[in-house]
Short mmCIF file of C-alpha atoms in Angstrom, two decimals:
data_model
loop_
_atom_site.label_atom_id
_atom_site.label_comp_id
_atom_site.label_asym_id
_atom_site.label_seq_id
_atom_site.Cartn_x
_atom_site.Cartn_y
_atom_site.Cartn_z
CA MET A 249 140.24 -24.85 -77.33
CA THR A 250 141.43 -23.77 -74.09
CA GLU A 251 145.30 -23.50 -73.88
CA PRO A 252 147.04 -24.89 -70.81
CA PRO A 253 148.38 -22.21 -68.41
CA ALA A 254 151.83 -21.11 -68.76
CA GLU A 255 152.90 -22.91 -65.73
CA THR A 256 152.25 -26.31 -67.15
CA LEU A 257 153.81 -25.40 -70.32
CA LEU A 258 156.93 -24.44 -68.46
CA PHE A 259 157.61 -27.65 -67.00
CA ASP A 260 156.27 -29.77 -69.73
CA VAL A 261 159.81 -31.00 -70.91
CA PRO A 262 161.08 -34.81 -71.74
CA PRO A 263 163.39 -36.09 -69.60
CA PRO A 264 166.88 -36.03 -69.97
CA PRO A 265 168.81 -39.05 -71.84
CA THR A 266 169.87 -41.74 -69.77
CA PRO A 267 173.48 -42.51 -70.42
CA VAL A 268 172.68 -45.52 -72.50
CA GLU A 269 170.88 -43.50 -74.63
CA ARG A 270 173.53 -40.88 -74.87
CA LEU A 271 175.79 -43.49 -75.76
CA LEU A 272 173.61 -44.74 -78.68
CA HIS A 273 173.19 -41.18 -79.66
CA LEU A 274 177.08 -41.03 -79.80
CA ALA A 275 177.43 -44.21 -81.89
CA ASP A 276 174.95 -42.22 -84.29
CA GLN A 277 177.06 -39.04 -84.44
CA TYR A 278 180.18 -40.90 -85.04
CA THR A 279 178.38 -42.78 -87.98
CA GLN A 280 177.11 -39.56 -89.65
CA HIS A 281 181.10 -38.27 -88.86
CA ASN A 282 182.21 -41.30 -91.05
CA ASP A 283 179.76 -40.97 -93.85
CA ALA A 284 180.58 -37.21 -94.29
CA LEU A 285 184.43 -38.66 -94.23
CA GLY A 286 183.81 -41.26 -96.89
CA LEU A 287 181.92 -38.88 -99.15
CA LEU A 288 184.66 -36.56 -99.25
CA LEU A 289 187.10 -39.28 -100.08
CA ARG A 290 185.07 -39.59 -103.20
CA ALA A 291 184.44 -36.23 -103.96
CA THR A 292 185.64 -34.92 -107.43
CA ASP A 293 187.26 -32.09 -105.70
CA PRO A 294 189.69 -32.91 -102.95
CA PRO A 295 188.55 -31.64 -99.58
CA ALA A 296 190.15 -28.95 -97.36
CA PRO A 297 192.78 -30.50 -94.98
CA ASP A 298 190.55 -29.31 -92.32
CA ALA A 299 187.26 -29.70 -93.48
CA HIS A 300 186.30 -32.26 -90.55
CA ALA A 301 188.33 -30.96 -87.93
CA VAL A 302 185.30 -28.88 -86.40
CA CYS A 303 183.30 -32.18 -86.28
CA ALA A 304 186.00 -34.05 -84.86
CA GLN A 305 186.61 -31.80 -82.04
CA ARG A 306 182.69 -31.76 -81.33
CA LEU A 307 182.55 -35.52 -81.20
CA ALA A 308 185.70 -35.59 -78.85
CA THR A 309 183.68 -33.02 -76.61
CA ASP A 310 180.57 -35.04 -76.63
CA THR A 311 182.40 -38.38 -75.90
CA ARG A 312 183.77 -36.71 -72.69
CA SER A 313 180.30 -35.43 -71.83
CA ALA A 314 179.15 -38.89 -71.95
CA ILE A 315 181.61 -40.12 -69.68
CA ARG A 316 180.54 -37.37 -67.12
CA ALA A 317 177.28 -38.36 -67.54
CA ILE A 318 178.18 -42.09 -66.58
CA GLN A 319 180.36 -40.82 -63.86
CA GLY A 320 176.96 -38.53 -62.67
CA GLU A 321 175.46 -42.09 -62.31
CA ARG A 322 177.62 -42.69 -59.13
CA LEU A 323 177.64 -46.66 -59.65
CA TYR A 324 180.08 -48.19 -57.36
CA GLU A 325 183.53 -48.79 -59.19
CA SER A 326 184.09 -52.28 -61.25
CA GLU A 327 186.28 -53.65 -63.75
CA GLU A 328 183.52 -53.24 -66.35
CA LEU A 329 182.85 -49.79 -65.34
CA SER A 330 186.30 -48.70 -65.44
CA GLU A 331 186.71 -50.56 -68.91
CA ILE A 332 183.70 -48.38 -70.39
CA VAL A 333 185.28 -45.36 -69.21
CA MET A 334 188.69 -46.38 -70.24
CA ARG A 335 186.92 -47.03 -73.84
CA LEU A 336 185.13 -44.09 -74.39
CA LYS A 337 188.46 -42.34 -73.13
CA GLN A 338 190.46 -43.69 -76.05
CA LEU A 339 187.47 -42.86 -78.68
CA ALA A 340 187.59 -39.18 -77.38
CA PHE A 341 191.58 -39.29 -77.86
CA LEU A 342 191.10 -40.79 -81.42
CA ALA A 343 188.40 -38.01 -82.24
CA GLY A 344 190.75 -35.23 -81.10
CA ALA A 345 193.60 -36.70 -82.84
CA SER A 346 191.92 -37.30 -86.42
CA ALA A 347 191.19 -33.26 -86.23
CA ASP A 348 194.80 -32.98 -87.21
CA LEU A 349 194.97 -35.28 -89.95
CA GLY A 350 193.98 -35.64 -93.26
CA THR A 351 190.39 -36.93 -94.39
CA GLY A 352 191.84 -40.65 -95.07
CA PRO A 353 193.77 -41.04 -91.95
CA ALA A 354 190.96 -39.25 -89.95
CA ARG A 355 188.56 -41.82 -91.21
CA GLU A 356 190.49 -44.62 -90.22
CA LEU A 357 190.70 -43.26 -86.41
CA THR A 358 187.12 -43.39 -86.14
CA ALA A 359 186.16 -45.99 -88.16
CA LEU A 360 185.21 -48.55 -85.31
CA ALA A 361 183.78 -45.58 -82.86
CA PRO A 362 180.07 -46.32 -83.76
CA GLU A 363 180.69 -50.10 -82.54
CA ALA A 364 182.78 -49.18 -79.74
CA ALA A 365 180.04 -46.77 -78.35
CA VAL A 366 177.23 -49.53 -78.64
CA SER A 367 179.50 -51.81 -77.16
CA CYS A 368 179.86 -49.62 -73.87
CA ALA A 369 176.10 -49.02 -74.18
CA VAL A 370 175.32 -52.67 -74.03
CA MET A 371 177.86 -52.98 -70.98
CA LEU A 372 176.70 -50.14 -69.44
CA ALA A 373 173.18 -51.12 -69.40
CA ALA A 374 174.06 -54.56 -68.11
CA GLU A 375 176.26 -52.96 -65.03
CA THR A 376 173.41 -50.69 -64.18
CA ARG A 377 170.87 -53.27 -64.24
CA ARG A 378 172.87 -55.83 -62.24
CA ARG A 379 173.91 -52.90 -59.68
CA ARG A 380 170.14 -51.81 -59.15
CA TRP A 381 168.32 -54.84 -59.74
CA ALA A 382 166.14 -52.99 -62.38
CA THR A 383 164.22 -54.48 -64.78
CA ALA A 384 164.22 -53.07 -68.43
CA PRO A 385 160.82 -50.84 -69.04
CA ALA A 386 159.05 -52.64 -72.14
CA PRO A 387 158.78 -50.27 -75.45
CA GLU A 388 155.39 -49.02 -76.39
CA ASP A 389 155.16 -51.65 -78.86
CA GLN A 390 156.69 -55.28 -78.47
CA LEU A 391 159.69 -55.82 -80.45
CA SER A 392 160.68 -59.13 -82.06
CA THR A 393 163.75 -60.65 -81.94
CA VAL A 394 164.41 -59.64 -85.60
CA GLN A 395 163.73 -56.17 -84.73
CA ARG A 396 165.61 -56.12 -81.80
CA THR A 397 168.66 -57.25 -83.86
CA ALA A 398 168.03 -54.68 -86.68
CA LEU A 399 167.87 -51.70 -84.23
CA ALA A 400 171.46 -53.03 -82.90
CA GLU A 401 173.04 -53.07 -86.33
CA ILE A 402 171.59 -49.74 -87.22
CA ALA A 403 172.77 -48.42 -84.19
CA CYS A 404 176.36 -49.80 -85.05
CA GLY A 405 175.92 -48.20 -88.35
CA HIS A 406 175.72 -51.52 -90.21
CA VAL A 407 173.06 -50.78 -92.54
CA VAL A 408 172.37 -48.83 -95.92
CA ALA A 409 169.58 -48.86 -98.12
CA SER A 410 169.44 -48.42 -101.83
CA SER A 411 167.14 -48.87 -104.66
CA SER A 412 167.88 -50.30 -108.51
CA LEU A 413 165.37 -50.40 -111.54
CA GLY A 414 162.73 -49.56 -109.05
CA ARG A 415 163.61 -52.00 -106.31
CA GLU A 416 164.32 -51.05 -102.78
CA PHE A 417 166.99 -53.21 -100.88
CA THR A 418 169.35 -53.28 -97.95
CA ARG A 419 172.83 -53.46 -97.52
CA SER A 420 174.05 -54.82 -93.81
CA ARG A 421 176.33 -57.35 -92.13
CA GLU A 422 175.77 -60.52 -91.04
CA PRO A 423 172.94 -60.72 -89.29
CA LYS A 424 171.12 -59.58 -92.21
CA VAL A 425 168.60 -56.75 -91.82
CA LEU A 426 165.85 -57.04 -94.29
CA MET A 427 164.17 -54.45 -96.14
CA SER A 428 160.63 -55.90 -94.67
CA THR A 429 162.37 -55.27 -91.27
CA LEU A 430 163.34 -52.00 -91.90
CA ARG A 431 159.92 -50.94 -93.00
CA ALA A 432 158.39 -52.31 -90.13
CA LEU A 433 160.62 -50.31 -87.87
CA GLU A 434 160.05 -47.19 -89.87
CA THR A 435 156.45 -47.89 -89.42
CA LYS A 436 157.02 -47.90 -85.64
CA GLY A 437 158.77 -44.36 -86.17
CA LEU A 438 162.05 -46.46 -84.66
CA ALA A 439 163.99 -45.99 -87.86
CA GLU A 440 164.54 -43.72 -90.64
CA ARG A 441 166.65 -43.02 -93.71
CA THR A 442 168.88 -40.24 -94.63
CA ALA A 443 169.09 -39.92 -98.37
CA GLY A 444 172.39 -39.99 -99.96
CA SER A 445 174.41 -39.98 -96.81
CA ALA A 446 176.52 -42.71 -97.17
CA HIS A 447 178.96 -43.58 -99.72
CA ALA A 448 178.37 -45.57 -102.94
CA ALA A 449 178.37 -49.28 -103.19
CA TYR A 450 180.89 -49.18 -105.78
CA VAL A 451 183.19 -46.80 -107.62
CA GLY A 452 181.18 -44.08 -109.60
CA GLY A 453 177.63 -45.49 -108.29
CA PRO A 454 175.03 -42.92 -106.18
CA PRO A 455 175.34 -42.44 -102.79
CA GLN A 456 173.28 -44.83 -100.43
CA ASP A 457 170.97 -43.96 -97.82
CA ARG A 458 172.22 -44.57 -94.42
CA VAL A 459 169.73 -45.94 -92.08
CA ARG A 460 169.08 -44.28 -88.41
CA LEU A 461 167.94 -44.88 -85.43
CA THR A 462 165.13 -42.02 -84.39
CA CYS A 463 164.91 -40.70 -80.83
CA ALA A 464 162.27 -43.46 -80.00
CA GLY A 465 164.26 -46.05 -81.48
CA ILE A 466 167.10 -45.11 -79.29
CA THR A 467 164.55 -45.12 -76.27
CA ALA A 468 163.37 -48.47 -77.63
CA LEU A 469 166.81 -50.08 -78.21
CA ALA A 470 168.15 -48.67 -74.91
CA SER A 471 165.42 -50.39 -73.05
CA VAL A 472 166.26 -53.84 -74.06
CA ILE A 473 170.06 -53.67 -75.29
CA ALA A 474 170.96 -55.90 -72.73
CA LEU A 475 168.46 -58.35 -72.17
CA PRO A 476 168.73 -61.92 -73.32
CA PRO A 477 167.05 -62.58 -76.92
CA ALA A 478 163.42 -63.34 -76.43
CA GLY A 479 162.65 -67.09 -77.00
CA PRO A 480 164.48 -70.21 -78.18
CA SER A 481 164.61 -69.25 -81.84
CA ALA A 482 166.40 -65.94 -81.05
CA THR A 483 168.88 -65.01 -83.62
CA PRO A 484 172.66 -65.02 -82.15
CA GLY A 485 174.43 -61.50 -82.03
CA THR A 486 170.99 -59.75 -81.05
CA THR A 487 173.22 -57.45 -78.85
CA PRO A 488 176.99 -56.52 -80.36
CA ARG A 489 179.77 -58.30 -78.27
CA PRO A 490 181.84 -55.93 -76.59
CA LEU A 491 184.99 -54.95 -78.63
CA PRO A 492 188.52 -55.78 -76.88
CA ALA A 493 189.88 -52.67 -75.53
CA THR A 494 193.00 -52.87 -77.69
CA ALA A 495 190.68 -52.71 -80.81
CA GLN A 496 189.93 -49.11 -79.96
CA ALA A 497 193.33 -48.04 -80.06
CA THR A 498 194.30 -49.45 -83.12
CA PRO A 499 192.36 -48.13 -86.23
CA ARG A 500 191.66 -49.88 -89.31
CA SER A 501 189.86 -49.00 -92.62
CA ARG A 502 186.58 -50.56 -93.41
#
């Protein structure tokens, strides 16, 4: 087989993520961070006081980078856009502040961060389409309303998977994400499980598997995240409702 010229390979690079995709990826980073803190809190040996500091500072830096990416879109100023930037600045502040705290208090400061990042992604996608009269590109494979809902719940860090007595099952908030839906998304390459990365469902139990979006899953969700649910039987809450700005500044544990 003849290999393509080196010049072709040089320019064969994927496009950079959109600001909406960056926010969904940021939500996943916060979920992984929170999971790591949750495991540290339940570890037999007490964690080092600064075990999470490097990751927390990196999250603060990545959040500020997401803000710059949004500002680089040069959208006209609006209350919605200002609110998105304000919420992300709050997240960056909370992440940075958590680096100086113990594991428990640090976990409280970033507990709501995944939901907040997804909420900002929803608002940004809607604002971008409204300003540019853009229509969302359809994913390669058509997503059902249930699958769209599941992708949004996964992005918020609400879904874990586990097994017992040879039977697999999921744990999630309302609306529930069923194992059959998860398997369908995994077949499409839109979701995956990270084994043993989430804290146990009960004291002394085994760690659960965090369900996460793949890169393709992030792209697929970003393309439909602010669109109205398809069909009259759509389940409410397909996309997360924006959280009040004050919720980001008032940490609470889950």
